[in-house]
Coordinates of N, CA and C in Angstrom, one line a residue:
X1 N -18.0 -179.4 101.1 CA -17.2 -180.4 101.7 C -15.9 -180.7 100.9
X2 N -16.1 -180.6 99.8 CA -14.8 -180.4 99.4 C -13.6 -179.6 99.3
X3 N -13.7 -178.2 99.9 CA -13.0 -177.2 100.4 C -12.4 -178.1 101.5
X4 N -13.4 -178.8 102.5 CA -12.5 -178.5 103.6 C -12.1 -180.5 103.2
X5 N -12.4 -181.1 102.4 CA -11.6 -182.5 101.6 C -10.4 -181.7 101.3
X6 N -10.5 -180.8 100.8 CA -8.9 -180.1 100.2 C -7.7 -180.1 101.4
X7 N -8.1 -178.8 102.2 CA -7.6 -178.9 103.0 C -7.2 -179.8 104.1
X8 N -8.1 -180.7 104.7 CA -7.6 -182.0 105.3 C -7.0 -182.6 104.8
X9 N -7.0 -182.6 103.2 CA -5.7 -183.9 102.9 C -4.5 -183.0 102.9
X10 N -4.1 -181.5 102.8 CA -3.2 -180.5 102.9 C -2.3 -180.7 104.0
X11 N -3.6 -181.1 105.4 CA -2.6 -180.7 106.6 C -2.0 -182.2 106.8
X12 N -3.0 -183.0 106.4 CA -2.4 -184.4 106.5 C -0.9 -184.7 105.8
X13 N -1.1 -184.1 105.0 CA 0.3 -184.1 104.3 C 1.3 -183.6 104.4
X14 N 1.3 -181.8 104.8 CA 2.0 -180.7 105.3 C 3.0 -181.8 106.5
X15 N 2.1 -182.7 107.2 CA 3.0 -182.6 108.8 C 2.8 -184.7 109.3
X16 N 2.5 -184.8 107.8 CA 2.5 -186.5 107.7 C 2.3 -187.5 108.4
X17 N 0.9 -186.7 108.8 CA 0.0 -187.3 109.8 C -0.4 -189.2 109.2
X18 N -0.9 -189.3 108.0 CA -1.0 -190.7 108.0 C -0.3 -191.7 107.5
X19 N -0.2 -192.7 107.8 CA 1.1 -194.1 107.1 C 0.2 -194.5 106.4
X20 N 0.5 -195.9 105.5 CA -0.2 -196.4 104.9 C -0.4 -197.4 106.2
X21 N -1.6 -198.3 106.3 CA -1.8 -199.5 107.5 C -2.2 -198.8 108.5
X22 N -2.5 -197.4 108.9 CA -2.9 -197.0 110.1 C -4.5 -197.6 110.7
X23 N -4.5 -197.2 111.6 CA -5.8 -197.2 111.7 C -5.9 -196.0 112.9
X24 N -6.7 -195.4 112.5 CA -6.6 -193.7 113.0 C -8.4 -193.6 113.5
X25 N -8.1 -193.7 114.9 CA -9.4 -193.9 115.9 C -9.8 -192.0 115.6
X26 N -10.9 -191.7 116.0 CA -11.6 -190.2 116.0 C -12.5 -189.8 117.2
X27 N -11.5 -188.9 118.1 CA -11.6 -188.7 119.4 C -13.4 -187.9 119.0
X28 N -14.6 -189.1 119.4 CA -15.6 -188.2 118.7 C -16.3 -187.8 120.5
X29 N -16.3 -186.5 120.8 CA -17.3 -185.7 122.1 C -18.6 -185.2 121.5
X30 N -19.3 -185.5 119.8 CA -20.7 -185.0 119.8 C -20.5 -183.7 119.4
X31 N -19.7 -182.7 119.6 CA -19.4 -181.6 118.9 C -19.1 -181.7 117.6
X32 N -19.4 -180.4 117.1 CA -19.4 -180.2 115.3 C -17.8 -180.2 114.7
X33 N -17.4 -179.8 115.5 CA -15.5 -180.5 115.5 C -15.0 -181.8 115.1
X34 N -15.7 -182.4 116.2 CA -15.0 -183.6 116.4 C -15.8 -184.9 114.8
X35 N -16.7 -184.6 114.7 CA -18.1 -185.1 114.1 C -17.1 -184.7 112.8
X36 N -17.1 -183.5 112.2 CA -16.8 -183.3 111.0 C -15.2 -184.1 110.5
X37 N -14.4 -184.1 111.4 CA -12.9 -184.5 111.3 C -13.5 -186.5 111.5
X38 N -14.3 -186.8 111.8 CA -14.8 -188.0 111.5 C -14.8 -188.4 110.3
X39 N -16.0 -187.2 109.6 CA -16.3 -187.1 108.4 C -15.5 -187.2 107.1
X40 N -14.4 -186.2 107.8 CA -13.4 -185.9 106.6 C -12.5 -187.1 106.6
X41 N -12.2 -187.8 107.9 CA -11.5 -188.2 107.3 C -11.9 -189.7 106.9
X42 N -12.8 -190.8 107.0 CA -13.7 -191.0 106.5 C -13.7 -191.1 105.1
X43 N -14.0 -189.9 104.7 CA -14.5 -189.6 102.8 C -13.1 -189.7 102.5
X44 N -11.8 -189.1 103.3 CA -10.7 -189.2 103.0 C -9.9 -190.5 102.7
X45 N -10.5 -191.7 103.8 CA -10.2 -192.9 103.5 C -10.2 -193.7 102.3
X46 N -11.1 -193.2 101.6 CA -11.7 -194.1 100.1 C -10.8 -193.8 99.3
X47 N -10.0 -192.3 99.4 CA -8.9 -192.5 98.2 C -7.5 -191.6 98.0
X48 N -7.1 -192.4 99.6 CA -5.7 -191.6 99.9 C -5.3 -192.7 99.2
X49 N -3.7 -192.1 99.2 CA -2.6 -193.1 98.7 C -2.3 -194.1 99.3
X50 N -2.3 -193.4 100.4 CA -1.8 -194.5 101.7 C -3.3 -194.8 102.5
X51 N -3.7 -196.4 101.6 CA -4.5 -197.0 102.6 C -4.8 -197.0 104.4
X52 N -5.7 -196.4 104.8 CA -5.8 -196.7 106.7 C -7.5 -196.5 106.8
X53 N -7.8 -197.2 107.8 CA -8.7 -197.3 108.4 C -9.3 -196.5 109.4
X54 N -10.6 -195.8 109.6 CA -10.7 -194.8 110.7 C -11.8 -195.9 111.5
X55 N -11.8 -195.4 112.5 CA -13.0 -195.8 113.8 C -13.2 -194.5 114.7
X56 N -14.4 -194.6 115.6 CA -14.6 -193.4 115.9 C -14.8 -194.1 117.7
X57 N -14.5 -193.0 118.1 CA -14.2 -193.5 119.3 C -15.1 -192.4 120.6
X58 N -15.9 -192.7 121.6 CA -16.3 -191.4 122.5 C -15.9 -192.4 123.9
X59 N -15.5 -191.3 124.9 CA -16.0 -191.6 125.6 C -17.5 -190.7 126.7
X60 N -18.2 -191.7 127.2 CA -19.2 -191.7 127.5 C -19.8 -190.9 129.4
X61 N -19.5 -189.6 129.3 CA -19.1 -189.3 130.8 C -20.3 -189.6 131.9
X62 N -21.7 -190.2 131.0 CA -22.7 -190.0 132.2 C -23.3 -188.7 132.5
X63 N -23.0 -187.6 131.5 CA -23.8 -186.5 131.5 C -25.1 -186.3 131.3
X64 N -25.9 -186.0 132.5 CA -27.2 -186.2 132.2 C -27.7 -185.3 130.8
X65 N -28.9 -185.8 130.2 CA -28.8 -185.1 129.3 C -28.2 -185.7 127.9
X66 N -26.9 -186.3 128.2 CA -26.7 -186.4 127.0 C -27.0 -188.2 125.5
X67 N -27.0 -188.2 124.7 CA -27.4 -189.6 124.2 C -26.6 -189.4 122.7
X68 N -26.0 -190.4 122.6 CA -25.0 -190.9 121.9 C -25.6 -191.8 120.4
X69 N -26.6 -192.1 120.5 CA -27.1 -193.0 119.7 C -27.5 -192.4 118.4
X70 N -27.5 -191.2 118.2 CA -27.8 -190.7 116.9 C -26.5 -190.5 116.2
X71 N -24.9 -190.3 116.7 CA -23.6 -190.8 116.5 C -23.4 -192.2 115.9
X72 N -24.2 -193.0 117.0 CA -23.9 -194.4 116.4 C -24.7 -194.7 115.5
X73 N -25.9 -194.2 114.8 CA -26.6 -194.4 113.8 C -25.6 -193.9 112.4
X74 N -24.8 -192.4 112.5 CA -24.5 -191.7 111.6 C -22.7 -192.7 111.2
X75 N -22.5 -193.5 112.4 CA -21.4 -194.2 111.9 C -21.9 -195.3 111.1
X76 N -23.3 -195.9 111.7 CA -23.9 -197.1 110.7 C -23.2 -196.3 109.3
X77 N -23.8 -195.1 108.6 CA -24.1 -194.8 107.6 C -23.2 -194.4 106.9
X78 N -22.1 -194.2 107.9 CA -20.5 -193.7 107.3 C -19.8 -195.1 107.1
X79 N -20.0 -196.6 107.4 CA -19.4 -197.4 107.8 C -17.8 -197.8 108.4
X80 N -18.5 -196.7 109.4 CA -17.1 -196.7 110.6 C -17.3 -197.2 112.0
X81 N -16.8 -197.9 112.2 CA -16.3 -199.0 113.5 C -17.0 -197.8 114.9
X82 N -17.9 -198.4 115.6 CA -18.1 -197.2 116.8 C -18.0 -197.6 118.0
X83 N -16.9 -196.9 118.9 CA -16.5 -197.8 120.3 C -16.9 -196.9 121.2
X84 N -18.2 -197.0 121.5 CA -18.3 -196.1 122.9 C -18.1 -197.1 124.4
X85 N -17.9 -195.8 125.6 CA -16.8 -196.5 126.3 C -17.5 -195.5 127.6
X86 N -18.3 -196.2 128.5 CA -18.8 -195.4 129.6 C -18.2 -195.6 130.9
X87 N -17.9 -194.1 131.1 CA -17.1 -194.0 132.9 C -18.2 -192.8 133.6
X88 N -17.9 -193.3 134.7 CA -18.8 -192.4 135.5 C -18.3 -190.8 136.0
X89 N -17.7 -189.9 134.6 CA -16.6 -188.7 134.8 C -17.5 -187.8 135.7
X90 N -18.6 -187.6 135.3 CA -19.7 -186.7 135.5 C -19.9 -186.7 136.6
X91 N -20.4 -188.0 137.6 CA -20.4 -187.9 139.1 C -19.1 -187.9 139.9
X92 N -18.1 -188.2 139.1 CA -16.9 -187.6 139.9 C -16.4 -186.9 140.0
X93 N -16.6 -185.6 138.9 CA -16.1 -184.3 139.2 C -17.5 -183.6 140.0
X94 N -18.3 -183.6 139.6 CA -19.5 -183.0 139.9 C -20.3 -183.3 141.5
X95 N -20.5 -184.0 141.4 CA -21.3 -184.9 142.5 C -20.1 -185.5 143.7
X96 N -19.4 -186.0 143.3 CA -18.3 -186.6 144.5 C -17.7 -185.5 144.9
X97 N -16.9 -184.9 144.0 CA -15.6 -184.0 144.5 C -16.1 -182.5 144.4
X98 N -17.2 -182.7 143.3 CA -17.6 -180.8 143.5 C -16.3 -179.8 143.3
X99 N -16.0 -180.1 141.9 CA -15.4 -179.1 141.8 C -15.4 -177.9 141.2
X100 N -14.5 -176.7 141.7 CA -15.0 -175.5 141.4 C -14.6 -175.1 140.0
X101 N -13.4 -175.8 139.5 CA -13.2 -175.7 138.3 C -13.2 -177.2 137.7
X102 N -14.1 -177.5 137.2 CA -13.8 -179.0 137.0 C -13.5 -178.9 135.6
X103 N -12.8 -178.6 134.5 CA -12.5 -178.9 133.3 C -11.5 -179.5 133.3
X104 N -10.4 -179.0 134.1 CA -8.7 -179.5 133.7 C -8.9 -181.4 134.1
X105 N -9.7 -181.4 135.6 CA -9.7 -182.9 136.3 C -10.6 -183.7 135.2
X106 N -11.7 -182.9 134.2 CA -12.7 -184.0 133.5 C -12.0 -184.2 132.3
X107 N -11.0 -183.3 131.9 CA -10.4 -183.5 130.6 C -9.2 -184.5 131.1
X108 N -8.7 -184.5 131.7 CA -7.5 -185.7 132.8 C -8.6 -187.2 132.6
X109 N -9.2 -186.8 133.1 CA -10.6 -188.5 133.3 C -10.6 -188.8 131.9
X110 N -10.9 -188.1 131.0 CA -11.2 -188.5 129.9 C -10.0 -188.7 129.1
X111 N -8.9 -188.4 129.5 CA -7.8 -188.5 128.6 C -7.4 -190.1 128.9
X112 N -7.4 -190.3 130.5 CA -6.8 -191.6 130.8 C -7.9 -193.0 130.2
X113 N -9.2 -192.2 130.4 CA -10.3 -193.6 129.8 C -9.4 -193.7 128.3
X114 N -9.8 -192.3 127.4 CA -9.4 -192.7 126.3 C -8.2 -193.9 125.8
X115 N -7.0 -193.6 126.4 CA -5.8 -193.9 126.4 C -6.0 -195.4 126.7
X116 N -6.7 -195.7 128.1 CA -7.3 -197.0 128.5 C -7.9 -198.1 127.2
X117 N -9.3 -197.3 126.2 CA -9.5 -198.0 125.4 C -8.9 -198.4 124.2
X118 N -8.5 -196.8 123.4 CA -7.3 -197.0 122.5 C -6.4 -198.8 123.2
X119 N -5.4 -198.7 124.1 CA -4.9 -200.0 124.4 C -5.7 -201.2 124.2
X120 N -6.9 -201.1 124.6 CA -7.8 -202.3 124.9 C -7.6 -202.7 122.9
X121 N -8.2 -201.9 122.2 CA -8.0 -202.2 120.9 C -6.7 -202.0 120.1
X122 N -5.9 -201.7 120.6 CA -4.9 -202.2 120.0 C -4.7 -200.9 118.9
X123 N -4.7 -199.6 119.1 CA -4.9 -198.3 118.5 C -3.9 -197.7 118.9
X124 N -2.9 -197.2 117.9 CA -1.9 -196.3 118.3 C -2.1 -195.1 117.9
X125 N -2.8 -194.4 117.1 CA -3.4 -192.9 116.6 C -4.9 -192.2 116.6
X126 N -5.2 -191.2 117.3 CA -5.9 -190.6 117.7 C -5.8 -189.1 116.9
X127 N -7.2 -189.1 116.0 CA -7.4 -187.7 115.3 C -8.6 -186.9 116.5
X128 N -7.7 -185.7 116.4 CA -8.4 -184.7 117.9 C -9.0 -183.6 116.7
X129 N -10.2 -183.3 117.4 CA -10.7 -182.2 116.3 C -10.6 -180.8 116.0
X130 N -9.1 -180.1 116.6 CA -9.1 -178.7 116.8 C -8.5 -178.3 115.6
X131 N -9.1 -177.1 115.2 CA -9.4 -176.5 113.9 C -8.4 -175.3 114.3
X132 N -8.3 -174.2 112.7 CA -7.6 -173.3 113.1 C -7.8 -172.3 114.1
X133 N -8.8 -172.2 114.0 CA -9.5 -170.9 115.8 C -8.5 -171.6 116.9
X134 N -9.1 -172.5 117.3 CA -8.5 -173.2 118.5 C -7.4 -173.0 118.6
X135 N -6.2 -173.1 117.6 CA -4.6 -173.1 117.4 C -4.8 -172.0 117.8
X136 N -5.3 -170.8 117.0 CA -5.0 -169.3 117.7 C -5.4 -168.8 118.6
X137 N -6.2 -169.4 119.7 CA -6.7 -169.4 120.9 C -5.9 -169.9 121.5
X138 N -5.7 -171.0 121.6 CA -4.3 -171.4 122.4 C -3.1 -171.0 122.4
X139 N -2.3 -170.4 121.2 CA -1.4 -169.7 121.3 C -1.2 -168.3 122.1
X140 N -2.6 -168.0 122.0 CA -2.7 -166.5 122.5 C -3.1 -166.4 124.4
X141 N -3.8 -167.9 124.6 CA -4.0 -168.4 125.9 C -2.6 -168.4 126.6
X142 N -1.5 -169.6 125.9 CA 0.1 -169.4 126.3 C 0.4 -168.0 126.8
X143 N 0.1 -167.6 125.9 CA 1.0 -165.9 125.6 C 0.3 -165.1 126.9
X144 N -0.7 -164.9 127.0 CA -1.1 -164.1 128.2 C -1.2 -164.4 129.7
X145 N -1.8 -166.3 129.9 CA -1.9 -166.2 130.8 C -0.9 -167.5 131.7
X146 N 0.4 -167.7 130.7 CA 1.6 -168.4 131.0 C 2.6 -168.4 130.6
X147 N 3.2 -166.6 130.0 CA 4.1 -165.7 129.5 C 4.4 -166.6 128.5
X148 N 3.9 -167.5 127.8 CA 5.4 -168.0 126.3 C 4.6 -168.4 125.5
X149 N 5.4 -168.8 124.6 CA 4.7 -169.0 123.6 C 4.6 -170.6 122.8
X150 N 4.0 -170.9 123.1 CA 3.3 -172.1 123.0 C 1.7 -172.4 122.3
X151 N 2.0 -174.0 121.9 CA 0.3 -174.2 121.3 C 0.6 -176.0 121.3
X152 N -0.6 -176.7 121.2 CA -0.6 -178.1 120.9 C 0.3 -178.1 119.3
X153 N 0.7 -179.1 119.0 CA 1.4 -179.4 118.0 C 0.2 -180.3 117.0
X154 N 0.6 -179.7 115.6 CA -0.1 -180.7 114.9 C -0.1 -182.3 115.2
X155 N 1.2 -182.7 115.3 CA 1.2 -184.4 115.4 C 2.0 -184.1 116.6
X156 N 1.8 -184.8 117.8 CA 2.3 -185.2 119.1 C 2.7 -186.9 119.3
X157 N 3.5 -186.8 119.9 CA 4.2 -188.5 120.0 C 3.6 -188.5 121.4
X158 N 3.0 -189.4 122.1 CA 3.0 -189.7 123.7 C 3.7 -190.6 124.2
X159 N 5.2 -190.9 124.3 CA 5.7 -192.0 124.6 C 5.7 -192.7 125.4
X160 N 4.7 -192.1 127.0 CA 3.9 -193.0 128.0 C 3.0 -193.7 127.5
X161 N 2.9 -193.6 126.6 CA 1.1 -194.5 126.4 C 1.7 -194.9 124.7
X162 N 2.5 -194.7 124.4 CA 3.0 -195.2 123.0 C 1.9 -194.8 121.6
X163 N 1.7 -193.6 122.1 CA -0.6 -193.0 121.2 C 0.4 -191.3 120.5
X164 N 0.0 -191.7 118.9 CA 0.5 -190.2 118.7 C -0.8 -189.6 118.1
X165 N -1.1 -188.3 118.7 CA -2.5 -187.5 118.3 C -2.2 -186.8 116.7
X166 N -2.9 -186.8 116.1 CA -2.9 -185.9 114.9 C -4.3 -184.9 115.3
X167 N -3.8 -183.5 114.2 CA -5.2 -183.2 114.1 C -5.2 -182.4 112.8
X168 N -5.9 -183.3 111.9 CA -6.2 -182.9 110.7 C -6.7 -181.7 110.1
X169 N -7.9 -180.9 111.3 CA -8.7 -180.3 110.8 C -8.0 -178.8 110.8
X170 N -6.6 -178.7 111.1 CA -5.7 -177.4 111.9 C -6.0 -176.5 111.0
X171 N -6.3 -176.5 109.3 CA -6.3 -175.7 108.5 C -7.4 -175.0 108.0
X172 N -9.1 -175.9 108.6 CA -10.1 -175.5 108.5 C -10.3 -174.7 109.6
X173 N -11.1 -173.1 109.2 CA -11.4 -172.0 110.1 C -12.9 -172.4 110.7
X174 N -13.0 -171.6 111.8 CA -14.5 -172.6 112.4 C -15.6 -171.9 111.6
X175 N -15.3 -170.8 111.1 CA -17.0 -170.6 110.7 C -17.2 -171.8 109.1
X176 N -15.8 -172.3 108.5 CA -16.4 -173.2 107.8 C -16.8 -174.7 108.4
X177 N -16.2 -174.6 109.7 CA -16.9 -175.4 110.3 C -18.0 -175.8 110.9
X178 N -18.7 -174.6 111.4 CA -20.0 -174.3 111.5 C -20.7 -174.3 109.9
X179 N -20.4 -173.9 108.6 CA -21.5 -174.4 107.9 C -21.3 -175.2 107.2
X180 N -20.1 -176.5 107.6 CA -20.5 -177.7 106.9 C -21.7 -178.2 108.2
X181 N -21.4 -177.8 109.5 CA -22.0 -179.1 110.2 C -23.5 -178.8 109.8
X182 N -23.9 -177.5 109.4 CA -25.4 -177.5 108.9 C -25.5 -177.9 107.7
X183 N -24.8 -178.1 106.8 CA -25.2 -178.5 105.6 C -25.0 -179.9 105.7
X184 N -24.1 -180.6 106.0 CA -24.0 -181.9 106.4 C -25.1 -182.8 107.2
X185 N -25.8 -181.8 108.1 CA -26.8 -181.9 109.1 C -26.3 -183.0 110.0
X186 N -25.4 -182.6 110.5 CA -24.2 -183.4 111.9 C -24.8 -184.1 113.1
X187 N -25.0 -185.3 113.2 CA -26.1 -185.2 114.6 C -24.9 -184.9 115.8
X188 N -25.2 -183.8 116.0 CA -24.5 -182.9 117.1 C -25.2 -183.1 118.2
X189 N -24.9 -183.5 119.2 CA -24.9 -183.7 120.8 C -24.6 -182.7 121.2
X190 N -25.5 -182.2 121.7 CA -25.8 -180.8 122.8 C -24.6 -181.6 123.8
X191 N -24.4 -179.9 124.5 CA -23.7 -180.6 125.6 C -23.8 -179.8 126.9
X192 N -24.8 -180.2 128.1 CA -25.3 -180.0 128.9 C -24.5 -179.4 130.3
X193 N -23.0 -179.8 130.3 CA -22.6 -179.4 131.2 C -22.5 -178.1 131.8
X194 N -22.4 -178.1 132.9 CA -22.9 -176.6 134.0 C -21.6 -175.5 133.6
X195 N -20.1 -176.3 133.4 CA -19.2 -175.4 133.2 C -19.3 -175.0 131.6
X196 N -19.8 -175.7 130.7 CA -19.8 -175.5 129.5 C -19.3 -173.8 129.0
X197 N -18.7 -173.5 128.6 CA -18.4 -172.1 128.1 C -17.9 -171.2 129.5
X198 N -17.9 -171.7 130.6 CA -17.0 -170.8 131.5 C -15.7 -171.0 131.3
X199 N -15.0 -170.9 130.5 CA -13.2 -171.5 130.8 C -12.4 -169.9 129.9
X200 N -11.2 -170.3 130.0 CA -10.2 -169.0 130.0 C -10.7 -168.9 128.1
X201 N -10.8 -170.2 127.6 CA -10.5 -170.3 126.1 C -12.0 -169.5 125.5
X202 N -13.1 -169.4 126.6 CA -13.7 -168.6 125.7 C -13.9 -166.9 125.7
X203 N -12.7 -166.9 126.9 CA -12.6 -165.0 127.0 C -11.6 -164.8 126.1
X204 N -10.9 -165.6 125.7 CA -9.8 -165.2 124.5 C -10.7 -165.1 123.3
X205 N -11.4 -166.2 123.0 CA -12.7 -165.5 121.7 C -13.1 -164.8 121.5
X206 N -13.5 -164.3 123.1 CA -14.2 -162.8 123.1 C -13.2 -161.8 122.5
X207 N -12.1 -161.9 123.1 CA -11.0 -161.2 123.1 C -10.3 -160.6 121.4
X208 N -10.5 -161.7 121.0 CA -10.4 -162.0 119.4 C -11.4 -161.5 118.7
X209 N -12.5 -161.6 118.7 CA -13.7 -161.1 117.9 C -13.4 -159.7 118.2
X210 N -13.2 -159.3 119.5 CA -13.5 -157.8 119.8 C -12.4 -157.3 119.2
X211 N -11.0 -157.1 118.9 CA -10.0 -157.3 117.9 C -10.2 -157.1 116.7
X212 N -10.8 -158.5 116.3 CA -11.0 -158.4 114.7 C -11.4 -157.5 113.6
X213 N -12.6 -156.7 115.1 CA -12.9 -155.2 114.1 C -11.9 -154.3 113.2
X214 N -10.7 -154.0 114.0 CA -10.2 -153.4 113.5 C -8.9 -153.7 112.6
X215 N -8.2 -155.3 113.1 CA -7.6 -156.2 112.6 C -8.2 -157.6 111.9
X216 N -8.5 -157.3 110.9 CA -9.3 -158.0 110.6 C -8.5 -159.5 110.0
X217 N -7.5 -159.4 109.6 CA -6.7 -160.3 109.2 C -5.7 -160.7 110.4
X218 N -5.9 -160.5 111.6 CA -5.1 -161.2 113.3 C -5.1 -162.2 113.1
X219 N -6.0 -163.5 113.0 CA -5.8 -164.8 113.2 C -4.5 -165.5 111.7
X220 N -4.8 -164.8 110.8 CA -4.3 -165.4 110.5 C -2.6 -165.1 110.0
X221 N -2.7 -163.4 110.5 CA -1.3 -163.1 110.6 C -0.6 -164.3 112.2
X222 N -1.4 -164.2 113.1 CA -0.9 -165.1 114.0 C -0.6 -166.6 113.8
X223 N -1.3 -167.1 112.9 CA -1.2 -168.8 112.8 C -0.2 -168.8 112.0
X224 N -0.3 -168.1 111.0 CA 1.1 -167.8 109.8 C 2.9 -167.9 110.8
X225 N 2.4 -166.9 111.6 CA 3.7 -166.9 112.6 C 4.2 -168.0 113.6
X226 N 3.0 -169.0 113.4 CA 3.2 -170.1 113.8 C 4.0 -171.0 113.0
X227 N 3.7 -171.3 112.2 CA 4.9 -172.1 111.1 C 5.8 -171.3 110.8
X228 N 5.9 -170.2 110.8 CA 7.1 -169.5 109.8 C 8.3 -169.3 111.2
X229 N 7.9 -169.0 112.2 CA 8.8 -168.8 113.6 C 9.8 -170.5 113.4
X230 N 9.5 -171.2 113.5 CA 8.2 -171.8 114.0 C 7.8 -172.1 115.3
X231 N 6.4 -172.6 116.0 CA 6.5 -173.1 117.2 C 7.2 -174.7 117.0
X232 N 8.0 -175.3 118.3 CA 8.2 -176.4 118.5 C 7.0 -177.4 117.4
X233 N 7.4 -177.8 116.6 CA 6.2 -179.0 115.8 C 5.6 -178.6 114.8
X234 N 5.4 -177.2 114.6 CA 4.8 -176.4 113.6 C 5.0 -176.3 112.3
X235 N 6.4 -176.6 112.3 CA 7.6 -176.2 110.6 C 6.9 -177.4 109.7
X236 N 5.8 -176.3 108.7 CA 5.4 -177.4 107.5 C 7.3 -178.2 107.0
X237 N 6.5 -179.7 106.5 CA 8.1 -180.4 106.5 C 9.3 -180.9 107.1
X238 N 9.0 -180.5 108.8 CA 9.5 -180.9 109.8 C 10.8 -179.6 110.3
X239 N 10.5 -178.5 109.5 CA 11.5 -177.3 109.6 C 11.2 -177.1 110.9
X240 N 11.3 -177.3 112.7 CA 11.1 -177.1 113.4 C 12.0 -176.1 114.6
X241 N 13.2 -175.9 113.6 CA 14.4 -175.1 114.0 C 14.6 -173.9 113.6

């Protein structure tokens, strides 16, 4: 855990993700992502420079199947603030509207609940849990199947909703994220949905792995090219020109 302590406070710093006085909510979905960037930052709280406060935040889609309460136990233990927040996303993509691709409309549902509660509490920053894989998956998603070249940005401003996202965990690779969440023993929430793993982002995985044989160093010649280009947001120290 201290590797990836290292690194969280790296990227946090690289792209000056925290103030002192924040209070930085943790977009938590029950995934080994979102759970660990809890974690880190969390352990992180006790002894940055700049004093802030984390809370962890889900929302609650009504997915059969799923139970949240072993989360809310693991925040007892972390002593972090836990706001779960239930909408009925699951019968409305699913059951009402039937849809054939329901990701893009359930991740819209969930963005506006989120946004909704953040206000309710009075939360202007949201830590999202995507790690380095994801950055190079989504760059490579841009590139093929919407000609350019594009990726989420470390720190985003939302000036509709006045909410800027960080994501901490940009520098941790997933297979170290897969063995903290076992060594940590993460209560990780299965996640039951019917689309689960049908989407474009997991044929680019495939696509990558199958790659990697021979280029074994791709991802990270690719993510490198992300800051060094840079993409819009990317330039460690705000070099974004």
């Amino acid at each position: 855990m201290q590797e990836i302590l290292g690194l969280v406070r790296r990227c946090v710093e690289d792209y000056d993700m925290i103030q002192a006085g924040d209070t930085v909510a943790v977009g938590v979905s029950g995934g080994k992502d979102s759970l660990l960037t809890l974690t880190a930052l969390a352990r992180l709280s006790r002894f940055y420079p700049k004093p802030f406060r984390v809370v962890a935040m889900t929302i609650e889609a009504g997915t059969p199947g799923m139970s949240f309460d072993g989360v809310a136990d693991y925040c007892r233990a972390l002593g972090v603030e836990y706001i779960r927040v239930s909408v009925p996303i699951y019968e409305v993509v699913f059951l009402e509207r039937r849809e054939k691709n329901p990701c893009s409309l359930c991740a819209k549902l969930r963005r506006g609940a989120l946004s909704t509660a953040m206000n309710e509490h009075g939360i202007k920053k949201i830590a999202l849990g995507h790690h380095y894989d994801d950055a190079v998956e989504t760059m490579l998603m841009s590139l093929i199947f919407e000609g350019r070249l594009g990726c989420f940005q470390p720190v985003t401003y939302l000036s509709r909703t006045d909410v800027t996202q960080i994501r901490p965990l940009l520098y941790v690779k997933e297979r170290q994220v897969v063995n903290a969440a076992k060594r940590l023993e993460l209560p990780i929430v299965e996640n039951p949905c019917p689309a689960n793993g049908e989407t474009r982002r997991q044929e680019i995985k495939e696509l990558i792995a199958s790659l990697e044989g021979r280029y074994p160093d791709l991802k990270q010649k690719i993510f490198g090219a992300m800051q060094r280009y840079p993409l819009y947001g990317w330039g460690v120290g705000g070099e974004d020109k």
